[in-house]
Every structure is written in C-alpha cells, then in structure tokens.
mmCIF file of C-alpha atoms in Angstrom:
data_model
loop_
_atom_site.group_PDB
_atom_site.id
_atom_site.type_symbol
_atom_site.label_atom_id
_atom_site.label_comp_id
_atom_site.label_asym_id
_atom_site.label_seq_id
_atom_site.Cartn_x
_atom_site.Cartn_y
_atom_site.Cartn_z
ATOM 1 C CA MET A 7 63.572 135.184 107.138
ATOM 2 C CA SER A 8 66.970 135.313 108.755
ATOM 3 C CA THR A 9 67.861 138.239 110.964
ATOM 4 C CA THR A 10 70.690 139.160 108.606
ATOM 5 C CA GLN A 11 68.366 139.235 105.586
ATOM 6 C CA SER A 12 65.753 141.151 107.565
ATOM 7 C CA GLU A 13 68.299 143.761 108.668
ATOM 8 C CA ARG A 14 69.689 144.033 105.146
ATOM 9 C CA LEU A 15 66.227 144.479 103.609
ATOM 10 C CA ARG A 16 65.266 147.027 106.267
ATOM 11 C CA GLY A 17 68.479 148.983 105.625
ATOM 12 C CA LEU A 18 67.807 148.921 101.888
ATOM 13 C CA LEU A 19 64.089 149.739 102.010
ATOM 14 C CA GLU A 20 63.887 152.249 104.878
ATOM 15 C CA PRO A 21 65.393 155.157 102.883
ATOM 16 C CA LEU A 22 63.060 154.419 99.943
ATOM 17 C CA VAL A 23 60.013 154.410 102.208
ATOM 18 C CA SER A 24 61.149 157.531 104.088
ATOM 19 C CA ALA A 25 61.636 159.354 100.783
ATOM 20 C CA LYS A 26 57.863 158.940 100.230
ATOM 21 C CA GLU A 27 57.279 160.355 103.745
ATOM 22 C CA LEU A 28 56.052 156.980 105.008
ATOM 23 C CA ASP A 29 56.961 154.745 107.961
ATOM 24 C CA LEU A 30 58.213 151.228 107.321
ATOM 25 C CA GLU A 31 56.014 149.156 109.620
ATOM 26 C CA GLU A 32 56.861 145.593 108.661
ATOM 27 C CA ILE A 33 58.895 143.429 106.306
ATOM 28 C CA GLU A 34 58.023 139.767 105.937
ATOM 29 C CA VAL A 35 59.414 137.108 103.616
ATOM 30 C CA SER A 36 57.399 133.895 103.319
ATOM 31 C CA ARG A 37 57.013 130.971 100.942
ATOM 32 C CA ALA A 38 54.154 130.491 98.502
ATOM 33 C CA GLY A 39 54.908 127.265 96.701
ATOM 34 C CA ARG A 40 58.267 127.584 94.963
ATOM 35 C CA ARG A 41 58.164 131.352 95.113
ATOM 36 C CA ARG A 42 58.911 133.657 97.964
ATOM 37 C CA VAL A 43 56.661 136.565 98.902
ATOM 38 C CA LEU A 44 58.115 139.818 100.207
ATOM 39 C CA ARG A 45 55.465 141.825 102.057
ATOM 40 C CA VAL A 46 56.298 145.432 102.835
ATOM 41 C CA VAL A 47 53.832 147.265 105.070
ATOM 42 C CA VAL A 48 53.977 151.074 105.191
ATOM 43 C CA ASP A 49 51.922 153.734 106.929
ATOM 44 C CA SER A 50 51.781 157.485 107.565
ATOM 45 C CA GLU A 51 49.947 160.019 109.679
ATOM 46 C CA ASP A 52 47.379 160.468 106.888
ATOM 47 C CA GLY A 53 47.162 156.837 105.795
ATOM 48 C CA VAL A 54 48.511 155.502 102.507
ATOM 49 C CA GLU A 55 46.870 155.881 99.127
ATOM 50 C CA LEU A 56 46.853 153.113 96.541
ATOM 51 C CA ASP A 57 48.844 155.223 94.051
ATOM 52 C CA THR A 58 51.551 155.767 96.660
ATOM 53 C CA CYS A 59 51.798 152.004 97.258
ATOM 54 C CA ALA A 60 52.076 151.423 93.490
ATOM 55 C CA GLU A 61 54.824 154.055 93.094
ATOM 56 C CA LEU A 62 56.725 152.689 96.079
ATOM 57 C CA SER A 63 56.354 149.146 94.762
ATOM 58 C CA ARG A 64 58.033 150.143 91.476
ATOM 59 C CA VAL A 65 60.892 151.884 93.315
ATOM 60 C CA ILE A 66 61.412 148.910 95.644
ATOM 61 C CA ALA A 67 61.279 146.407 92.752
ATOM 62 C CA ASP A 68 63.888 148.381 90.784
ATOM 63 C CA THR A 69 66.143 148.592 93.841
ATOM 64 C CA LEU A 70 65.806 144.894 94.675
ATOM 65 C CA ASP A 71 66.446 143.919 91.048
ATOM 66 C CA ALA A 72 69.668 145.957 91.123
ATOM 67 C CA THR A 73 70.915 144.116 94.246
ATOM 68 C CA ASP A 74 71.097 140.536 95.454
ATOM 69 C CA ALA A 75 69.088 141.287 98.614
ATOM 70 C CA MET A 76 66.432 138.712 97.688
ATOM 71 C CA GLY A 77 68.976 136.217 96.396
ATOM 72 C CA GLU A 78 68.377 134.084 93.335
ATOM 73 C CA GLY A 79 64.980 132.829 92.325
ATOM 74 C CA GLU A 80 61.580 134.343 91.844
ATOM 75 C CA TYR A 81 59.717 136.361 94.413
ATOM 76 C CA VAL A 82 56.484 138.316 94.580
ATOM 77 C CA LEU A 83 56.544 141.841 96.010
ATOM 78 C CA GLU A 84 53.509 143.137 97.914
ATOM 79 C CA VAL A 85 53.466 146.729 99.194
ATOM 80 C CA SER A 86 50.473 147.690 101.306
ATOM 81 C CA SER A 87 49.227 149.691 104.237
ATOM 82 C CA PRO A 88 48.406 147.941 107.505
ATOM 83 C CA GLY A 89 44.914 146.566 107.804
ATOM 84 C CA ALA A 90 42.321 148.206 109.976
ATOM 85 C CA ASP A 91 42.712 145.406 112.508
ATOM 86 C CA ARG A 92 46.466 145.853 112.923
ATOM 87 C CA PRO A 93 47.596 145.707 116.565
ATOM 88 C CA LEU A 94 48.688 148.971 118.138
ATOM 89 C CA THR A 95 52.267 148.271 119.191
ATOM 90 C CA GLU A 96 54.211 151.491 118.697
ATOM 91 C CA HIS A 97 53.679 154.919 120.258
ATOM 92 C CA ARG A 98 52.975 156.347 116.786
ATOM 93 C CA HIS A 99 50.192 153.772 116.286
ATOM 94 C CA TYR A 100 48.391 155.101 119.354
ATOM 95 C CA VAL A 101 48.887 158.698 118.187
ATOM 96 C CA ARG A 102 47.348 157.791 114.814
ATOM 97 C CA ALA A 103 44.432 156.165 116.649
ATOM 98 C CA THR A 104 43.523 159.416 118.427
ATOM 99 C CA GLY A 105 39.797 159.967 118.015
ATOM 100 C CA ARG A 106 39.192 156.292 117.188
ATOM 101 C CA LEU A 107 37.578 153.566 119.235
ATOM 102 C CA ALA A 108 40.074 150.975 120.494
ATOM 103 C CA LYS A 109 39.759 147.618 122.187
ATOM 104 C CA LEU A 110 42.353 147.203 124.922
ATOM 105 C CA THR A 111 43.242 143.950 126.612
ATOM 106 C CA LEU A 112 44.695 144.938 129.940
ATOM 107 C CA ALA A 113 47.648 143.276 131.656
ATOM 108 C CA ASP A 114 45.348 142.212 134.518
ATOM 109 C CA GLY A 115 43.193 140.264 132.019
ATOM 110 C CA GLY A 116 40.368 142.781 131.749
ATOM 111 C CA GLU A 117 39.108 144.303 128.512
ATOM 112 C CA LEU A 118 38.113 147.849 127.734
ATOM 113 C CA VAL A 119 36.601 149.481 124.656
ATOM 114 C CA ALA A 120 37.143 153.235 124.665
ATOM 115 C CA ARG A 121 37.837 156.204 122.417
ATOM 116 C CA VAL A 122 41.452 157.419 122.412
ATOM 117 C CA LEU A 123 41.383 161.132 123.268
ATOM 118 C CA GLY A 124 45.077 161.768 123.809
ATOM 119 C CA VAL A 125 48.464 160.102 123.929
ATOM 120 C CA ASP A 126 51.640 161.083 125.745
ATOM 121 C CA ASP A 127 54.862 159.277 126.675
ATOM 122 C CA GLU A 128 53.282 157.499 129.675
ATOM 123 C CA GLY A 129 49.902 156.386 128.364
ATOM 124 C CA LEU A 130 46.450 157.162 126.995
ATOM 125 C CA ASP A 131 43.583 159.443 127.907
ATOM 126 C CA LEU A 132 40.378 157.588 127.074
ATOM 127 C CA GLU A 133 36.664 158.200 126.928
ATOM 128 C CA VAL A 134 34.739 155.108 128.013
ATOM 129 C CA PRO A 135 31.256 155.099 126.446
ATOM 130 C CA GLY A 136 28.369 155.234 128.882
ATOM 131 C CA VAL A 137 26.123 152.188 129.244
ATOM 132 C CA LYS A 138 22.316 152.359 129.135
ATOM 133 C CA GLY A 139 22.065 156.108 128.577
ATOM 134 C CA ARG A 140 24.799 157.100 131.034
ATOM 135 C CA LYS A 141 27.346 159.717 130.073
ATOM 136 C CA PRO A 142 30.828 158.670 128.934
ATOM 137 C CA THR A 143 33.576 158.707 131.559
ATOM 138 C CA ALA A 144 37.223 159.718 131.311
ATOM 139 C CA ARG A 145 39.918 157.182 132.113
ATOM 140 C CA ARG A 146 43.708 157.198 132.079
ATOM 141 C CA ILE A 147 45.643 154.029 131.181
ATOM 142 C CA ALA A 148 49.435 153.693 131.370
ATOM 143 C CA PHE A 149 51.157 151.822 128.542
ATOM 144 C CA ASP A 150 52.450 149.176 130.967
ATOM 145 C CA GLU A 151 48.814 148.348 131.846
ATOM 146 C CA ILE A 152 48.073 147.414 128.208
ATOM 147 C CA ALA A 153 48.760 143.842 127.052
ATOM 148 C CA ARG A 154 47.229 144.257 123.558
ATOM 149 C CA ALA A 155 45.312 146.911 121.679
ATOM 150 C CA ARG A 156 43.708 147.364 118.291
ATOM 151 C CA VAL A 157 41.392 149.853 116.636
ATOM 152 C CA GLU A 158 37.726 148.881 116.505
ATOM 153 C CA ILE A 159 36.081 149.428 113.144
ATOM 154 C CA GLU A 160 33.134 151.826 113.309
ATOM 155 C CA PHE A 161 30.800 151.656 110.338
ATOM 156 C CA ASN A 162 28.640 154.608 111.348
ATOM 157 C CA ARG A 163 31.469 156.932 112.405
ATOM 158 C CA LYS A 164 31.940 160.104 110.405
ATOM 159 C CA ASP A 165 35.300 160.583 108.753
ATOM 160 C CA LYS A 166 37.389 163.606 109.846
ATOM 161 C CA LYS A 167 37.092 165.015 106.317
ATOM 162 C CA GLU A 168 33.285 164.753 106.461
ATOM 163 C CA GLU A 169 33.197 166.523 109.833
ATOM 164 C CA GLU A 170 35.360 169.392 108.521
ATOM 165 C CA ALA A 171 33.163 169.909 105.443
#
C-alpha cells in the first residue's frame, strides 16, 4: 500500500474508529488473488467485542463505498481486534498489558518473562516469577532496554471479571 493511500485511509477511518471509542491500531491492504483485502485492526482499554467490530465494519464499508479511497475493483474488508500475540509497540499497549505476563526480548539479547505491574513514561515495573519455590522479585526495565515484547497467553489465569465477582 502506498504511503499516500495509507495516509488517506487513516485520515478517513480514524474518525469512524474514534467515534466508537476505539484506537486504530493498524491498516493493511494486501492482495488475495484478483481481490484486495483491507484489514483494519482496532483496540480499546476494555478490548473489542464482536458486535462492535461488526457495527464498525458496516460504517467503514458505507464510507469507503461513498468515496474512491479503495479505487476501482473489488476488495474484502476485515475489521478485527489485535490477536493475543500482537507485539507491544506503543505505550498504550504496555498500559493495557498491566497485570499480564509478558515476554521481553532485551536490547542486550537477553530474554525475560515477567508480569507487568506498572507503566510510566520511562519504562515498566515488573514482577519476575520465582524459580523453584523462590519468591517473585521486582524489576524495573526502561523502554530503551526493550527490543521486543509481547503478552504471554496464560490458560490458567483468572480473568479480572472473575476476580471481582
């Protein structure tokens, strides 16, 4: 997708996404045979429900059909939330990961799996799980020490809503 098309689509879609109180995370146009696929990824502090994606998809489709932003020819529109394995790249991603286990690849080449306890403008406060019965330890990591990060999926972790009940 050209930068001009990307900027135009972002300018067109951002107000629609914001109106649903969501963040526009990603826009991607790719080819699937003779058709093009427009993927729009949205997120929010509380996640994104399927009904919200469906409503937003209808609004985006109507808007795109009323403009020439996608040019001539057929395209498929996909509106979704980011997957659980999405990289943490923005400050808001780390904030949303508070309380979750994250795998960090450090700039020095090391790796660390820890629970995100807090986030500020400079970095993360983490709880590193103890090994072999030892207690967890606190650790502070600056953002410039992180090369890559993503949330680790925990199958036995209780949901916030379950804990509050």
